[in-house]
PDB file of C-alpha atoms in Angstrom:
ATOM      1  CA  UNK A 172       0.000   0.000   0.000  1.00  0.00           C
ATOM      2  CA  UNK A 173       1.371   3.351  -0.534  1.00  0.00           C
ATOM      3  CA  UNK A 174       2.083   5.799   2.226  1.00  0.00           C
ATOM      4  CA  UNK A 175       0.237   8.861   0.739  1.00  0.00           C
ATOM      5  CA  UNK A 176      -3.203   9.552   2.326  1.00  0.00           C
ATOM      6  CA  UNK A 177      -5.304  11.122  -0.364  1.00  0.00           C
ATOM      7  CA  UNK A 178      -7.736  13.591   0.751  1.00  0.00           C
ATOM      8  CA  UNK A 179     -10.267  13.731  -2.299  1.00  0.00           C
ATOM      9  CA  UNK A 180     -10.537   9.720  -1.839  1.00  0.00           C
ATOM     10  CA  UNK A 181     -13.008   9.937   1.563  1.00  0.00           C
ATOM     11  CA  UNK A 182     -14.740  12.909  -0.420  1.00  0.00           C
ATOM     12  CA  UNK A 183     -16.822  11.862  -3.144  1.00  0.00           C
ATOM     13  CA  UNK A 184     -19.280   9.270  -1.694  1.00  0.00           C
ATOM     14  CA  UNK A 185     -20.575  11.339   1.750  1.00  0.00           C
ATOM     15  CA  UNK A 186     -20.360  14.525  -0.385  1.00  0.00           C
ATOM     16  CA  UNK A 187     -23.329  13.063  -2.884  1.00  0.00           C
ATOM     17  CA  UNK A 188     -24.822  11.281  -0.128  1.00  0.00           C
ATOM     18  CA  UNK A 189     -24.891  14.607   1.867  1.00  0.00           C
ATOM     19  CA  UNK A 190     -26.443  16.349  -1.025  1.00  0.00           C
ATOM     20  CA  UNK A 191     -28.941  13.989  -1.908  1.00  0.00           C
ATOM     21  CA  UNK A 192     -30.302  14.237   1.625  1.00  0.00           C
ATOM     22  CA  UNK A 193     -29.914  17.644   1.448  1.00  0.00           C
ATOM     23  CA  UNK A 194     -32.022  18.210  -1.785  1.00  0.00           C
ATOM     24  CA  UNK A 195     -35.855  17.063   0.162  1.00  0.00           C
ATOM     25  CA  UNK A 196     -34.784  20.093   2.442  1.00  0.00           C
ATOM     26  CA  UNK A 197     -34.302  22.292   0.117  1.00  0.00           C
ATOM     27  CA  UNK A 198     -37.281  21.736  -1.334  1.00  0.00           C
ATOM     28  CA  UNK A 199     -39.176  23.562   1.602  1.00  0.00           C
ATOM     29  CA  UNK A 200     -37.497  26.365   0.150  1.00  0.00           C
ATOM     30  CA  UNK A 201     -37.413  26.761  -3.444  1.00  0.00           C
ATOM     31  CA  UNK A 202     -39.704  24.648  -6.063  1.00  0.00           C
ATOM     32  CA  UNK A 203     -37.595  26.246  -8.586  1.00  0.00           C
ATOM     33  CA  UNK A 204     -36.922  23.223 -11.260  1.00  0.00           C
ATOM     34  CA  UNK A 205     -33.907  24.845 -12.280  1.00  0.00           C
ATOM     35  CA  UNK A 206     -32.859  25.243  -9.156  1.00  0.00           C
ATOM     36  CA  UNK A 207     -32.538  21.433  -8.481  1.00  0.00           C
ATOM     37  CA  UNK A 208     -31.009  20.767 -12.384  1.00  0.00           C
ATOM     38  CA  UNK A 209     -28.124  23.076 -11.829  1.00  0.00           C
ATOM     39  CA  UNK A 210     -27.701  21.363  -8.190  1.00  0.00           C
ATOM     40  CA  UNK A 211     -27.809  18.250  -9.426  1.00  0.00           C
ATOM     41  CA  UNK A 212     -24.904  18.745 -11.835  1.00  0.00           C
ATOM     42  CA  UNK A 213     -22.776  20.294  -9.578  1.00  0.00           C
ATOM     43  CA  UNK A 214     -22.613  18.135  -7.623  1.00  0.00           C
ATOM     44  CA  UNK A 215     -22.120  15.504 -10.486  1.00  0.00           C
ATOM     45  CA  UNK A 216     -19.654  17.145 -12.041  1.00  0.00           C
ATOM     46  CA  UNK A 217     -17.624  17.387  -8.411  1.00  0.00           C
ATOM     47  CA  UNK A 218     -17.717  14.047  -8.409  1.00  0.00           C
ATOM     48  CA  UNK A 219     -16.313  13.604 -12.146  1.00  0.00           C
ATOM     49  CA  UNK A 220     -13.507  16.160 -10.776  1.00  0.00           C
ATOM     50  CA  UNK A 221     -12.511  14.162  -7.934  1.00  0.00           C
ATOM     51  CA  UNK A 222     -12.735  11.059  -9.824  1.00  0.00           C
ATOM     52  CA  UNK A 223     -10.000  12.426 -12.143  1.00  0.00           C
ATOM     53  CA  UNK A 224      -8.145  13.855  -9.111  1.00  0.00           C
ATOM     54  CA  UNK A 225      -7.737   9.938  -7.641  1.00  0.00           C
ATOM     55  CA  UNK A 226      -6.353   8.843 -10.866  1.00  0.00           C
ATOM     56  CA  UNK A 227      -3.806  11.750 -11.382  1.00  0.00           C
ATOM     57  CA  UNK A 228      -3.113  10.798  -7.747  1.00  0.00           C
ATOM     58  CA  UNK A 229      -2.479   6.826  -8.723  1.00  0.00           C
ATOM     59  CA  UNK A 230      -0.398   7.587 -12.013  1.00  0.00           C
ATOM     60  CA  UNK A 231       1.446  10.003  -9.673  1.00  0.00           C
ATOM     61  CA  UNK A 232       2.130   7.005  -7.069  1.00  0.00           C
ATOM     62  CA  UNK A 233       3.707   5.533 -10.031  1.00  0.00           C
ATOM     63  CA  UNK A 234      -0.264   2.860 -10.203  1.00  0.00           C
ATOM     64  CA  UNK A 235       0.532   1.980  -6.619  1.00  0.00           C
ATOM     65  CA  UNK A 236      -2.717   1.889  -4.700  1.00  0.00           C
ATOM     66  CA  UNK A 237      -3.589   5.111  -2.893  1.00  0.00           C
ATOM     67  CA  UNK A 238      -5.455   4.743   0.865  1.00  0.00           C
ATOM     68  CA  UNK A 239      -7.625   7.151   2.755  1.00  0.00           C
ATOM     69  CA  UNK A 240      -8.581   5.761   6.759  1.00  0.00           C
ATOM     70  CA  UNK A 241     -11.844   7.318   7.577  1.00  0.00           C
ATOM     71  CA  UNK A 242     -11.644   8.907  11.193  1.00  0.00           C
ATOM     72  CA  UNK A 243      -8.072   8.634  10.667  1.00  0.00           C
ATOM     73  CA  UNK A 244      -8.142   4.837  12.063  1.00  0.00           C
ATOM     74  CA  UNK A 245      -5.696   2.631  10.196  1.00  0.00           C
ATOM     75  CA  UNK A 246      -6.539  -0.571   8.422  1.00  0.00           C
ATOM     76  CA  UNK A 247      -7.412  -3.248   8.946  1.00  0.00           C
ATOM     77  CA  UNK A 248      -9.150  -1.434  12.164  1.00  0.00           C
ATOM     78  CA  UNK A 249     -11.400   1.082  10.600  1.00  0.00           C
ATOM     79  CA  UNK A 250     -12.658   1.551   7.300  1.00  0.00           C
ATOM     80  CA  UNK A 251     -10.388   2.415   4.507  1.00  0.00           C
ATOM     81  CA  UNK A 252     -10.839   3.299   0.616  1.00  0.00           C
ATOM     82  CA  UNK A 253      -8.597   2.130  -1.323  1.00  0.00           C
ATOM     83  CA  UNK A 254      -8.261   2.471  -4.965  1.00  0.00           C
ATOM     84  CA  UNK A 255      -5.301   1.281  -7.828  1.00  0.00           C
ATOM     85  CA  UNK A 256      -4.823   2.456 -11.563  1.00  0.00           C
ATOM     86  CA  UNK A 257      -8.032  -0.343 -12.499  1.00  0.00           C
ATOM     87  CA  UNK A 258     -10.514   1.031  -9.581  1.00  0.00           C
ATOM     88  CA  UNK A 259      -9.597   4.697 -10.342  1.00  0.00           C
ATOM     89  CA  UNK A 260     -10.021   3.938 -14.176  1.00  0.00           C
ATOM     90  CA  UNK A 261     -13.186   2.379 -13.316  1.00  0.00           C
ATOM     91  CA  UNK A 262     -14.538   5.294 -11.136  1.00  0.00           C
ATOM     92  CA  UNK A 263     -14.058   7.659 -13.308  1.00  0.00           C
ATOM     93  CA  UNK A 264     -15.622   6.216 -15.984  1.00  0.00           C
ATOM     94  CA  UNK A 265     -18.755   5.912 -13.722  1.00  0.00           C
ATOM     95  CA  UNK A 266     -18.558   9.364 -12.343  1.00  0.00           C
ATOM     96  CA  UNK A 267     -18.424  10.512 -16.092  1.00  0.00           C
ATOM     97  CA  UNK A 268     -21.298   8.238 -17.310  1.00  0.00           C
ATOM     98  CA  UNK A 269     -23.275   9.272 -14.637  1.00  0.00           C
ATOM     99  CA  UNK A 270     -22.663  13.398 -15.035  1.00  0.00           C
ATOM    100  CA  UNK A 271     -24.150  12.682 -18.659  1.00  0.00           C
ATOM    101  CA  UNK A 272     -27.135  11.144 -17.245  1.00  0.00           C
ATOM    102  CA  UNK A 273     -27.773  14.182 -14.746  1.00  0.00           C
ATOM    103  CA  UNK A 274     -27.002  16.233 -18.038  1.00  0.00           C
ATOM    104  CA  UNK A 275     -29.815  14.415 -19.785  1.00  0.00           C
ATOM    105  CA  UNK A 276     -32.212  14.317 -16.996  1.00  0.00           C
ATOM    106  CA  UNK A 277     -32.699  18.226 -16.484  1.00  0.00           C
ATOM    107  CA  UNK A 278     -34.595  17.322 -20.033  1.00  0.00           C
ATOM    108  CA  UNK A 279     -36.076  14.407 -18.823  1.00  0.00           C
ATOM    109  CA  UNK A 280     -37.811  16.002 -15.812  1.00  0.00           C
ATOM    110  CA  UNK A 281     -39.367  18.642 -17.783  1.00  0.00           C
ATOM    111  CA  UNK A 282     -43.077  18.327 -16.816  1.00  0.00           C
ATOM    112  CA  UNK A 283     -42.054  15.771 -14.254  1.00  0.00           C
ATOM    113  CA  UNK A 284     -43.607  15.920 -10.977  1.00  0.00           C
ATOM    114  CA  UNK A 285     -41.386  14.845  -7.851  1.00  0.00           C
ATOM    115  CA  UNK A 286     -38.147  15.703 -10.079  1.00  0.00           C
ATOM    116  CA  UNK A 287     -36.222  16.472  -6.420  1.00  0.00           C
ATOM    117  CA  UNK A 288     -37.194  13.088  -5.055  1.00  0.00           C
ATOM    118  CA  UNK A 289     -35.897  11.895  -8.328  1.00  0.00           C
ATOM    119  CA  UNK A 290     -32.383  13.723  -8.409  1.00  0.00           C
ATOM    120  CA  UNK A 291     -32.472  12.627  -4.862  1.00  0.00           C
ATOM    121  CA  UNK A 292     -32.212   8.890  -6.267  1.00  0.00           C
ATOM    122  CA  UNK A 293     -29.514  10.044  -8.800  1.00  0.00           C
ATOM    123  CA  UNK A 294     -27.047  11.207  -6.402  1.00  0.00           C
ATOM    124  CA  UNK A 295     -27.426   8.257  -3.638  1.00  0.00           C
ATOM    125  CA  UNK A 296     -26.899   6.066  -6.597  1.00  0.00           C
ATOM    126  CA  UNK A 297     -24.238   7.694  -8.231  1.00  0.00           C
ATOM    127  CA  UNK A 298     -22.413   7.421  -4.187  1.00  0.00           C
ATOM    128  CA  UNK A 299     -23.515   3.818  -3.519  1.00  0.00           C
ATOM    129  CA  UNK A 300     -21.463   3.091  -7.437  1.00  0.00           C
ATOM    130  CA  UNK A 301     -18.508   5.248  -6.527  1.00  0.00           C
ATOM    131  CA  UNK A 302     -18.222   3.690  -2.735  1.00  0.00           C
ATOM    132  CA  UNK A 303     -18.686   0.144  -4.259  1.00  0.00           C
ATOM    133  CA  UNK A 304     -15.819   1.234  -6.601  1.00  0.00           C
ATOM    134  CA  UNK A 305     -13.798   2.891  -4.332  1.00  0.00           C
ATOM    135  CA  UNK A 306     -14.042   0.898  -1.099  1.00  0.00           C
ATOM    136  CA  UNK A 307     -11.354  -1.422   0.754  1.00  0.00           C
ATOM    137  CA  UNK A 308     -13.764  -2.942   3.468  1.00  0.00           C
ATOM    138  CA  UNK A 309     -16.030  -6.197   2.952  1.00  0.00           C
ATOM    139  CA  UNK A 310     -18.387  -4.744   5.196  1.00  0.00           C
ATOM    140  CA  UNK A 311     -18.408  -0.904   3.766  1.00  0.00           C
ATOM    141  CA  UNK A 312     -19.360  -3.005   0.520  1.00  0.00           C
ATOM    142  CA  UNK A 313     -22.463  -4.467   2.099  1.00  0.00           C
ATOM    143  CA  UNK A 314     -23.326  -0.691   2.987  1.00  0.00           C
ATOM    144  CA  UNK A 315     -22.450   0.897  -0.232  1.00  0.00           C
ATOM    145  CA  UNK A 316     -24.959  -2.029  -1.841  1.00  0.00           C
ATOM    146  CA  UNK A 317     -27.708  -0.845  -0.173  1.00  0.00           C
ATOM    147  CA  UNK A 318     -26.720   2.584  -0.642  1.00  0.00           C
ATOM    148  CA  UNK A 319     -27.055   1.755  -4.444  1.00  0.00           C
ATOM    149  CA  UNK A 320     -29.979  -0.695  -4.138  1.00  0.00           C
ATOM    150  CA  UNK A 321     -32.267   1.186  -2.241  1.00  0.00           C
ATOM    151  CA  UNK A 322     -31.673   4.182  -4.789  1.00  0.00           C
ATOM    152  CA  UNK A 323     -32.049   1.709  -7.791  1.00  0.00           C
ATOM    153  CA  UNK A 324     -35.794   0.171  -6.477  1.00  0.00           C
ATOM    154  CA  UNK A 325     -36.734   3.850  -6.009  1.00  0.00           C
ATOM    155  CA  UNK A 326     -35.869   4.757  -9.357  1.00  0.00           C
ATOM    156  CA  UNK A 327     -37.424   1.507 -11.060  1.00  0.00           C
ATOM    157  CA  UNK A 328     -41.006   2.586  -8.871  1.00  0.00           C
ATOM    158  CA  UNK A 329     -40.518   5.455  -9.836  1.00  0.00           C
ATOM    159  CA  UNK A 330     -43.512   5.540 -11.789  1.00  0.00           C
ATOM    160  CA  UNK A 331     -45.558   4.321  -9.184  1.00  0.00           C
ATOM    161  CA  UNK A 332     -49.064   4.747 -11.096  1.00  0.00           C
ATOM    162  CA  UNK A 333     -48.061   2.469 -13.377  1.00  0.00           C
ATOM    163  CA  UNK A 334     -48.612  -0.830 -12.379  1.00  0.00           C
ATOM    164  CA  UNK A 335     -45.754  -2.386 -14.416  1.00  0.00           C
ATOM    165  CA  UNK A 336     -43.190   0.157 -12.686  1.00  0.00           C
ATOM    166  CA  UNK A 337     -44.843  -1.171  -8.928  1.00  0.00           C
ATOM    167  CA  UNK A 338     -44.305  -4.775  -9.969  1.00  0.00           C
ATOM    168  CA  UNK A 339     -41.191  -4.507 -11.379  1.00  0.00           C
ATOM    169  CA  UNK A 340     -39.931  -3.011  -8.388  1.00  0.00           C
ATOM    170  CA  UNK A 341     -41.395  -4.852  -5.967  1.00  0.00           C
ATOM    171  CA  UNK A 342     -39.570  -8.149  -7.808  1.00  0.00           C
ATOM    172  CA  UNK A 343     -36.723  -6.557  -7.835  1.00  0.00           C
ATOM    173  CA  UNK A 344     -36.418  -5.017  -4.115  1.00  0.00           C
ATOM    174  CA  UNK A 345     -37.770  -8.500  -2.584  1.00  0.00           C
ATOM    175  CA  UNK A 346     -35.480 -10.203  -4.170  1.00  0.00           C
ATOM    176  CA  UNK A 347     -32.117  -7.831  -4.070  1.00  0.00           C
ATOM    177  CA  UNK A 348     -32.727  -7.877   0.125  1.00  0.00           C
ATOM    178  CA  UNK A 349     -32.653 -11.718   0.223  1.00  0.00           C
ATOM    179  CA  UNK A 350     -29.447 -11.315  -2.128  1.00  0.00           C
ATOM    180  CA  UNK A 351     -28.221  -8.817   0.185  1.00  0.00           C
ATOM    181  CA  UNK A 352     -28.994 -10.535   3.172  1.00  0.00           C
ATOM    182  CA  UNK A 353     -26.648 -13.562   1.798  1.00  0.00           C
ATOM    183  CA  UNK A 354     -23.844 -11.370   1.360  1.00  0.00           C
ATOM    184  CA  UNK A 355     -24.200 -10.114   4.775  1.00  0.00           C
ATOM    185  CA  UNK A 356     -24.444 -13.860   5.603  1.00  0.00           C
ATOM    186  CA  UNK A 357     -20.973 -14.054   4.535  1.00  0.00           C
ATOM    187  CA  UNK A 358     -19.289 -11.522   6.280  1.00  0.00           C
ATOM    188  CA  UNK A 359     -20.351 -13.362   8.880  1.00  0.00           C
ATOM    189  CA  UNK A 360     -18.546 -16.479   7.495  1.00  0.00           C
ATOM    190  CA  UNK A 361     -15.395 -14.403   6.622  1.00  0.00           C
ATOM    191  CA  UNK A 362     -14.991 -12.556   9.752  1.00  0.00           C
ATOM    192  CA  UNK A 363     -15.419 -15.624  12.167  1.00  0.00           C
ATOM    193  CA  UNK A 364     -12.665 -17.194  10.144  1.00  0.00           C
ATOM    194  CA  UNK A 365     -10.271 -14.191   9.702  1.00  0.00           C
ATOM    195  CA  UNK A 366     -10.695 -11.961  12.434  1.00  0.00           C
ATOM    196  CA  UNK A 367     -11.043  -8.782   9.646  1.00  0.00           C
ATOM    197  CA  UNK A 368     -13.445  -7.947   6.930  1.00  0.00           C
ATOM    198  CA  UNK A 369     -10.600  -5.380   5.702  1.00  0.00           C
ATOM    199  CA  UNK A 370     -10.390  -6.484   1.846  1.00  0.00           C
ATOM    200  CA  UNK A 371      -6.363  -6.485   1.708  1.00  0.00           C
ATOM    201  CA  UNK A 372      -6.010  -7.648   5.319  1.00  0.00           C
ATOM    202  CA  UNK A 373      -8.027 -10.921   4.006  1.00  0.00           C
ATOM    203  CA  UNK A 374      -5.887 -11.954   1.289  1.00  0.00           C
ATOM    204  CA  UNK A 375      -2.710 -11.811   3.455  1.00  0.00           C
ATOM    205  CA  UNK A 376      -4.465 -14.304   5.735  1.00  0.00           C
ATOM    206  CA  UNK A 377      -6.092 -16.076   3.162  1.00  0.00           C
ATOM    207  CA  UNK A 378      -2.619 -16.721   1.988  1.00  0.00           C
ATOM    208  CA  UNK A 379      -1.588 -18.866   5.265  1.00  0.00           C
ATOM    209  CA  UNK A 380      -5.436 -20.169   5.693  1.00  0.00           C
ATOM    210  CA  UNK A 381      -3.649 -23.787   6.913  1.00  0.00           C
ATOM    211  CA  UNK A 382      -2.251 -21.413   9.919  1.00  0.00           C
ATOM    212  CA  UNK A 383      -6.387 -20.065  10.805  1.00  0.00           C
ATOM    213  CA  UNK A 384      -7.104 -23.754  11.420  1.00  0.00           C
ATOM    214  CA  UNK A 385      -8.589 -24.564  14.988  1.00  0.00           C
ATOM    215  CA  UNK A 386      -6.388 -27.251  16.139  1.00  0.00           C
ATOM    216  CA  UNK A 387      -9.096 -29.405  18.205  1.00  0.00           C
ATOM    217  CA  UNK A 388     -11.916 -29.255  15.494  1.00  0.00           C
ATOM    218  CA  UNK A 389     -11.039 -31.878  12.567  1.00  0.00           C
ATOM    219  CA  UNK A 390     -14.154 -31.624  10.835  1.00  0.00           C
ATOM    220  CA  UNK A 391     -15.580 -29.028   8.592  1.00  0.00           C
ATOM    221  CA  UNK A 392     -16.145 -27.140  12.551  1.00  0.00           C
ATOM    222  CA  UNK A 393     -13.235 -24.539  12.512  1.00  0.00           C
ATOM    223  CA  UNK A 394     -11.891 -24.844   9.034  1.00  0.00           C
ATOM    224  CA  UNK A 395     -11.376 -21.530   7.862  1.00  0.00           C
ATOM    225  CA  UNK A 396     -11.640 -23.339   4.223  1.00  0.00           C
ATOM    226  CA  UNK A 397     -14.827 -24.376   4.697  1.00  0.00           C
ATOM    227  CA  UNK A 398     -15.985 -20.854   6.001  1.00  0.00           C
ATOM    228  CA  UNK A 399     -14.169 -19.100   3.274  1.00  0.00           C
ATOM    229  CA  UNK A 400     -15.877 -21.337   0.515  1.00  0.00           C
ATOM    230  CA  UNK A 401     -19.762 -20.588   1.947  1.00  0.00           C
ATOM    231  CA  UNK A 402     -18.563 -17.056   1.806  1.00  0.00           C
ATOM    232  CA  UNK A 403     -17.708 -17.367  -1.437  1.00  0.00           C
ATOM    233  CA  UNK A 404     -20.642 -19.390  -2.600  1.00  0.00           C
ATOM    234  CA  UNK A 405     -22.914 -16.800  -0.888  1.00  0.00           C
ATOM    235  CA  UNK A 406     -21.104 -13.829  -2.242  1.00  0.00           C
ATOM    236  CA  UNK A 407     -21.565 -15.145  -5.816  1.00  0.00           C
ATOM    237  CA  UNK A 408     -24.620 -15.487  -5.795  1.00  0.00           C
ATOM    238  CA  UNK A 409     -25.606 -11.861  -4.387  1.00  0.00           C
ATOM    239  CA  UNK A 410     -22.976 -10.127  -7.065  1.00  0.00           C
ATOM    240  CA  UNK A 411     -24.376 -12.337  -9.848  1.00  0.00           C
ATOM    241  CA  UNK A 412     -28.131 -11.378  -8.905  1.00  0.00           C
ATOM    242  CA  UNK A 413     -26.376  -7.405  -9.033  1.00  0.00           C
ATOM    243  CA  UNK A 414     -25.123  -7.642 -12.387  1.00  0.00           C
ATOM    244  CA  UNK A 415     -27.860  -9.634 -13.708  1.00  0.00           C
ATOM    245  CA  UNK A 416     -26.295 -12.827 -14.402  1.00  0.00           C
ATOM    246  CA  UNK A 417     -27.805 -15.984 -15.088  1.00  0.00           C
ATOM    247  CA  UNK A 418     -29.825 -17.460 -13.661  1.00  0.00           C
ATOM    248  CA  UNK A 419     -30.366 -14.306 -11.882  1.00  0.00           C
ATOM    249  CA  UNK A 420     -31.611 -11.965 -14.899  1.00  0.00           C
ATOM    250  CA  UNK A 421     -35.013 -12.219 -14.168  1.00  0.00           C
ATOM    251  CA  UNK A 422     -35.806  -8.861 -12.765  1.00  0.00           C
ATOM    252  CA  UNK A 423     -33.478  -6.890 -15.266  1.00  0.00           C
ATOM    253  CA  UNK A 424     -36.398  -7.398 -18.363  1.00  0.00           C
ATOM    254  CA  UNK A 425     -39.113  -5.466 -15.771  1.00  0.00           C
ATOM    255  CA  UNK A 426     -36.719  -3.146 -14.401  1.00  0.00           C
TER     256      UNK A 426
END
């Protein structure tokens, strides 16, 4: 890991998040539509600019991974983000795609009703992507997932008087919390074996796994294999239900 402690690294994700949950509050002040377009950019396009910033800050670390500790703890004690040339690559490209689709939605909302609740969605969507990207914790993962799935059924009800938008979103939600629930399920696995749920903390110990074995349980009781492949199992299944994989498409066609 590299020494440097980036700044702009902790910034993106609770900056959107903040102004997402800012944006129903401002609402009791201003119904101004153009108000909330030019918001909703701005804070986009800060996120595209510190997006960039992390990968100038990689290439200058020579593609050495860069590490911010939020409340200053260090890993693997608190939660760090931690992001190389291929995570900083891949944030920026979904900071950019996402400032185009805040770009095209000032259109889209024209004649919209509930366009804040709706840019609201956008931005906690746009941080639960970025802190999925940008994260170093198993368990800030789980978080950022929810961030990003809770925004995603929102935007698929959107709609809400049409019945195919309810459905669609009801499929989806029901289903994304049981997929969520498994990945919690293996935290559980992977921190009962490890001791950690810090990403680059695991793979050290994952590399000397014959060491985390429990010397008086011979069976598949205390085998840090054993825990580490129901983790795994578990954890497939949840990203592939995500990314709409088969067999777990089915909700994408509604959605």
């Amino acid at each position: 890991m590299a020494v440097a402690i980036p700044q702009s690294l902790g910034v993106s994700t609770p900056m959107l998040i903040a102004g997402a949950f800012a944006l129903p509050l401002l609402s009791l002040v201003t119904s101004r539509k153009r108000f909330f377009d030019v918001y909703a950019v701005l804070f986009s396009a800060a996120a595209l600019v510190v997006a960039s910033l992390n990968l100038a800050l990689v290439e200058a670390e020579g593609g050495k991974p860069i590490v911010y500790g939020f409340g200053g703890w260090p890993p693997p004690v608190g939660i760090v983000y931690e992001v190389d040339r291929f995570g900083a690559i891949l944030g920026l490209l979904t900071a950019a795609v996402m400032f185009l689709i805040v770009l095209y939605s000032t259109w889209y909302t024209e004649g919209m009703d509930g366009y804040v609740w709706y840019y609201t969605l956008l931005l906690g969507m746009e941080a639960g992507l970025l802190g999925c990207i940008y994260t170093g914790d198993a368990f800030n993962l789980f978080v950022m997932i929810e961030v990003l799935a809770i925004s995603a059924y929102g935007l698929v009800a959107f709609y809400r008087s049409r019945p195919q938008a309810v459905e669609a979103a009801m499929k989806y939600a029901f289903i994304g919390a049981a997929a969520t629930t498994l990945y919690f399920l293996a935290l559980v696995f992977l921190y009962g074996a490890f001791g950690t749920l810090n990403m680059a903390d695991l793979a050290i110990k994952a590399t000397g796994i014959e060491l985390l074995r429990v010397p008086y349980s011979g069976s598949i009781f205390g085998s840090a294999e054993a825990a580490t492949a129901v983790a795994l199992a578990l954890a497939l299944w949840t990203f592939t239900f995500k990314a709409a994989l088969f067999p777990n498409h089915f909700w994408l066609p509604d959605a």
